[in-house]
Coordinates of C-alpha atoms in Angstrom, one line a residue:
M1 CA 5.9 -119.1 -25.2
D2 CA 7.7 -122.2 -26.4
V3 CA 10.7 -122.7 -24.0
R4 CA 13.9 -124.5 -25.2
R5 CA 16.0 -125.6 -22.2
A6 CA 19.7 -125.4 -22.2
D7 CA 20.3 -129.1 -21.6
D8 CA 18.1 -129.9 -24.7
R9 CA 20.5 -128.1 -27.1
G10 CA 22.8 -130.0 -29.4
L11 CA 26.4 -130.6 -28.2
A12 CA 29.8 -130.6 -30.0
N13 CA 32.9 -131.2 -27.9
F14 CA 36.2 -131.2 -29.7
G15 CA 38.4 -130.8 -26.6
W16 CA 39.5 -127.3 -27.5
L17 CA 35.9 -126.3 -28.3
H18 CA 32.8 -126.9 -26.3
S19 CA 29.7 -125.8 -28.2
R20 CA 26.0 -126.0 -27.4
H21 CA 23.7 -125.5 -30.4
T22 CA 20.3 -124.0 -29.9
F23 CA 19.4 -124.8 -33.5
S24 CA 20.6 -127.5 -36.0
F25 CA 24.2 -126.9 -36.8
G26 CA 27.1 -129.1 -38.1
S27 CA 26.5 -132.8 -37.2
Y28 CA 23.6 -131.8 -34.9
F29 CA 20.3 -131.9 -36.7
D30 CA 16.8 -131.7 -35.3
P31 CA 14.0 -130.9 -37.8
Q32 CA 12.1 -129.2 -35.0
Q33 CA 15.0 -126.9 -34.4
A34 CA 15.9 -125.6 -37.8
G35 CA 16.1 -122.0 -36.9
F36 CA 13.2 -119.6 -36.1
S37 CA 12.1 -117.0 -38.7
D38 CA 15.4 -115.5 -40.0
L39 CA 17.4 -116.5 -36.9
L40 CA 19.3 -119.6 -38.1
V41 CA 22.1 -120.3 -35.5
I42 CA 22.9 -119.6 -31.9
N43 CA 26.0 -121.4 -30.9
D44 CA 27.2 -121.0 -27.3
D45 CA 31.0 -121.5 -27.7
R46 CA 33.8 -122.0 -25.2
V47 CA 37.3 -122.0 -26.7
S48 CA 40.4 -123.2 -24.9
P49 CA 43.4 -120.8 -24.5
G50 CA 45.4 -120.3 -27.7
R51 CA 43.0 -122.3 -29.9
G52 CA 40.3 -121.4 -32.4
F53 CA 38.7 -121.7 -35.8
D54 CA 41.1 -121.8 -38.7
T55 CA 40.5 -119.7 -41.8
H56 CA 37.3 -120.7 -43.5
G57 CA 34.7 -119.1 -45.7
H58 CA 31.1 -117.9 -45.7
R59 CA 28.7 -116.4 -48.3
D60 CA 25.4 -114.6 -48.0
M61 CA 25.0 -114.8 -44.3
E62 CA 24.9 -112.2 -41.5
I63 CA 27.1 -113.5 -38.7
F64 CA 27.6 -111.7 -35.3
S65 CA 29.7 -112.6 -32.3
Y66 CA 28.7 -111.6 -28.7
V67 CA 31.6 -112.1 -26.3
L68 CA 30.8 -112.9 -22.7
E69 CA 34.3 -113.7 -21.3
G70 CA 37.9 -113.4 -22.6
G71 CA 39.0 -112.0 -25.9
L72 CA 38.2 -113.3 -29.4
Q73 CA 40.8 -112.5 -32.0
H74 CA 39.4 -111.9 -35.5
R75 CA 41.1 -111.8 -38.9
D76 CA 39.5 -111.7 -42.3
S77 CA 40.1 -111.3 -46.1
M78 CA 38.8 -107.7 -45.9
G79 CA 41.9 -106.9 -44.0
T80 CA 40.2 -106.6 -40.6
G81 CA 42.2 -107.6 -37.5
S82 CA 40.7 -107.0 -34.1
V83 CA 40.1 -108.5 -30.6
I84 CA 36.5 -108.7 -29.5
R85 CA 36.0 -108.4 -25.7
P86 CA 33.0 -108.4 -23.3
G87 CA 30.6 -105.6 -24.3
D88 CA 31.7 -105.7 -27.9
V89 CA 29.5 -106.9 -30.7
Q90 CA 31.0 -107.9 -34.0
M91 CA 28.9 -108.1 -37.2
M92 CA 30.2 -109.6 -40.4
S93 CA 28.1 -109.6 -43.6
A94 CA 29.6 -112.3 -45.7
G95 CA 27.9 -111.3 -49.0
T96 CA 29.8 -112.4 -52.1
G97 CA 32.2 -114.3 -49.9
V98 CA 34.7 -113.7 -47.0
M99 CA 37.4 -115.8 -45.4
H100 CA 38.0 -115.4 -41.7
S101 CA 39.5 -117.0 -38.6
E102 CA 38.6 -116.6 -34.9
F103 CA 41.0 -117.5 -32.1
N104 CA 41.2 -117.2 -28.4
A105 CA 43.5 -114.2 -27.9
S106 CA 44.8 -115.5 -24.6
R107 CA 47.3 -118.3 -23.9
E108 CA 45.9 -118.7 -20.3
E109 CA 42.2 -117.9 -20.2
P110 CA 39.3 -119.5 -22.1
V111 CA 37.0 -117.4 -24.2
H112 CA 33.2 -117.7 -24.0
F113 CA 31.1 -116.2 -26.8
L114 CA 27.9 -116.6 -28.8
Q115 CA 28.1 -117.1 -32.5
I116 CA 24.8 -116.1 -34.2
W117 CA 23.7 -116.3 -37.8
I118 CA 20.9 -114.4 -39.4
V119 CA 19.6 -115.1 -42.9
P120 CA 20.0 -111.9 -45.0
D121 CA 17.2 -110.4 -47.1
R122 CA 19.5 -110.0 -50.2
K123 CA 22.4 -111.9 -51.8
G124 CA 25.6 -110.8 -53.5
V125 CA 26.3 -107.7 -51.4
A126 CA 29.9 -106.5 -50.9
P127 CA 31.3 -108.1 -47.6
R128 CA 31.4 -105.7 -44.7
Y129 CA 32.7 -105.7 -41.1
Q130 CA 31.4 -103.8 -38.1
Q131 CA 32.3 -103.7 -34.4
Q132 CA 30.9 -101.7 -31.6
H133 CA 31.3 -101.5 -27.8
F134 CA 28.1 -101.2 -25.8
P135 CA 28.9 -100.3 -22.2
A136 CA 27.3 -102.1 -19.3
D137 CA 25.5 -99.0 -18.1
E138 CA 23.6 -98.8 -21.4
K139 CA 22.2 -102.3 -20.8
R140 CA 21.8 -102.2 -17.0
G141 CA 18.1 -102.8 -16.2
R142 CA 17.0 -102.2 -19.8
L143 CA 17.2 -103.6 -23.3
R144 CA 19.7 -101.7 -25.5
L145 CA 19.3 -101.9 -29.3
I146 CA 22.5 -103.4 -30.6
I147 CA 21.5 -104.5 -34.2
S148 CA 18.9 -103.1 -36.6
P149 CA 18.3 -102.8 -40.3
D150 CA 19.2 -99.1 -40.4
G151 CA 21.8 -98.9 -37.7
E152 CA 19.5 -96.7 -35.6
E153 CA 20.5 -95.5 -32.1
G154 CA 24.1 -96.3 -32.8
S155 CA 23.4 -100.0 -33.4
L156 CA 25.1 -102.2 -36.0
S157 CA 23.4 -102.6 -39.3
V158 CA 22.0 -106.0 -40.6
Y159 CA 20.6 -106.9 -44.0
Q160 CA 17.3 -108.2 -42.6
D161 CA 14.1 -107.0 -40.9
V162 CA 15.6 -108.0 -37.5
R163 CA 16.3 -106.0 -34.4
V164 CA 18.4 -107.4 -31.6
Y165 CA 18.5 -106.0 -28.0
A166 CA 20.9 -106.8 -25.1
G167 CA 20.1 -106.3 -21.4
L168 CA 21.5 -106.9 -18.0
F169 CA 19.0 -107.6 -15.1
D170 CA 19.6 -108.2 -11.4
G171 CA 17.4 -107.9 -8.3
D172 CA 14.5 -105.4 -8.7
E173 CA 15.5 -104.3 -12.2
R174 CA 12.7 -104.8 -14.7
Q175 CA 11.8 -103.9 -18.3
A176 CA 8.5 -103.9 -20.1
V177 CA 8.7 -104.2 -23.9
T178 CA 5.9 -103.9 -26.4
L179 CA 6.7 -105.3 -29.8
P180 CA 5.0 -104.2 -33.1
A181 CA 1.8 -106.2 -33.9
G182 CA 2.2 -109.5 -35.7
R183 CA 5.9 -110.0 -34.9
F184 CA 7.8 -113.0 -33.6
A185 CA 10.4 -112.8 -30.9
Y186 CA 13.2 -115.0 -29.6
V187 CA 14.7 -114.6 -26.1
H188 CA 18.1 -116.2 -25.3
V189 CA 19.6 -116.0 -21.8
A190 CA 23.4 -115.8 -22.2
R191 CA 24.1 -116.1 -18.4
G192 CA 22.4 -115.9 -15.1
S193 CA 18.6 -116.2 -14.9
V194 CA 15.6 -114.0 -15.5
E195 CA 11.8 -114.2 -15.6
V196 CA 10.1 -113.5 -18.9
N197 CA 6.4 -113.0 -18.5
G198 CA 6.6 -115.0 -15.3
E199 CA 8.6 -117.9 -16.8
R200 CA 12.0 -118.5 -15.2
L201 CA 14.7 -118.9 -17.8
D202 CA 18.3 -119.9 -16.9
A203 CA 21.6 -119.6 -18.7
G204 CA 21.4 -121.2 -22.1
D205 CA 17.6 -121.3 -22.1
G206 CA 15.7 -119.8 -25.0
A207 CA 12.1 -119.1 -25.8
R208 CA 10.1 -118.7 -29.0
L209 CA 7.3 -116.2 -28.8
R210 CA 4.7 -116.0 -31.6
E211 CA 2.6 -112.8 -31.8
V212 CA 3.2 -112.0 -28.2
R213 CA 3.4 -108.2 -28.1
D214 CA 4.0 -107.5 -24.4
L215 CA 7.1 -108.8 -22.6
Q216 CA 8.1 -108.3 -19.0
F217 CA 11.7 -109.0 -17.9
S218 CA 12.1 -109.2 -14.1
H219 CA 13.7 -110.9 -11.1
G220 CA 17.1 -111.2 -12.7
Q221 CA 20.0 -113.0 -11.0
G222 CA 23.1 -111.8 -12.8
A223 CA 21.2 -112.1 -16.1
E224 CA 22.5 -111.2 -19.5
V225 CA 19.9 -111.6 -22.2
L226 CA 19.3 -111.1 -25.9
L227 CA 16.0 -110.3 -27.5
F228 CA 15.4 -110.8 -31.2
D229 CA 12.5 -109.0 -32.8
L230 CA 11.7 -111.1 -36.0
R231 CA 9.5 -111.3 -39.0
P232 CA 6.5 -113.7 -38.6
S233 CA 7.9 -116.7 -40.4
E234 CA 8.3 -120.2 -39.0
L235 CA 11.4 -121.2 -41.0
P236 CA 14.5 -119.3 -42.1
T237 CA 14.3 -118.1 -45.7
H238 CA 17.7 -119.6 -46.8

């Protein structure tokens, strides 16, 4: 297990936006942190009330948002308009190209969300938008599948051999997970703290796991965690 502590992440602070970068992004570059397998970006973003990201474009990237606090207002060139709130997961496949904006929907409260990019396994697809609410009771004390290649178990679909799980752990709650042989995994703690195979991970911490099949999540303290089941590749394939 290769642990990446929260304070070691990159930082961008624009006043209205405070962002910590797990992997190289924007003006932050670390050749040792250029993604992991097909997981390219995890940005931990806090946006001031009434502020946000003006309209900009993406191509050939799988981008999803995981809201922890507040409401994130989304608009895009596909005609989608929505507000993403805690428990919601938004997935946007940029494909041949999409323009979008993301704003804090509140004039009073900040919004806290994770922006995550996954390198797709194909290029030039038609852009698509998905959004799904995953209730807390489906994640309480267990890992709930939220993203998969085929949209199984009511998850959102992604153009890549990646599965993403979300879980909530507190007190005596624990979950044992066995991954398929030969896979990589990445764990990101969105908030709180939890032990993974006996290693304490706090909010913002992450861990690369190479060919570790058995994972044990335990001793959570208000923990919200994401688990990425990834292909065995050291660098993103972009």
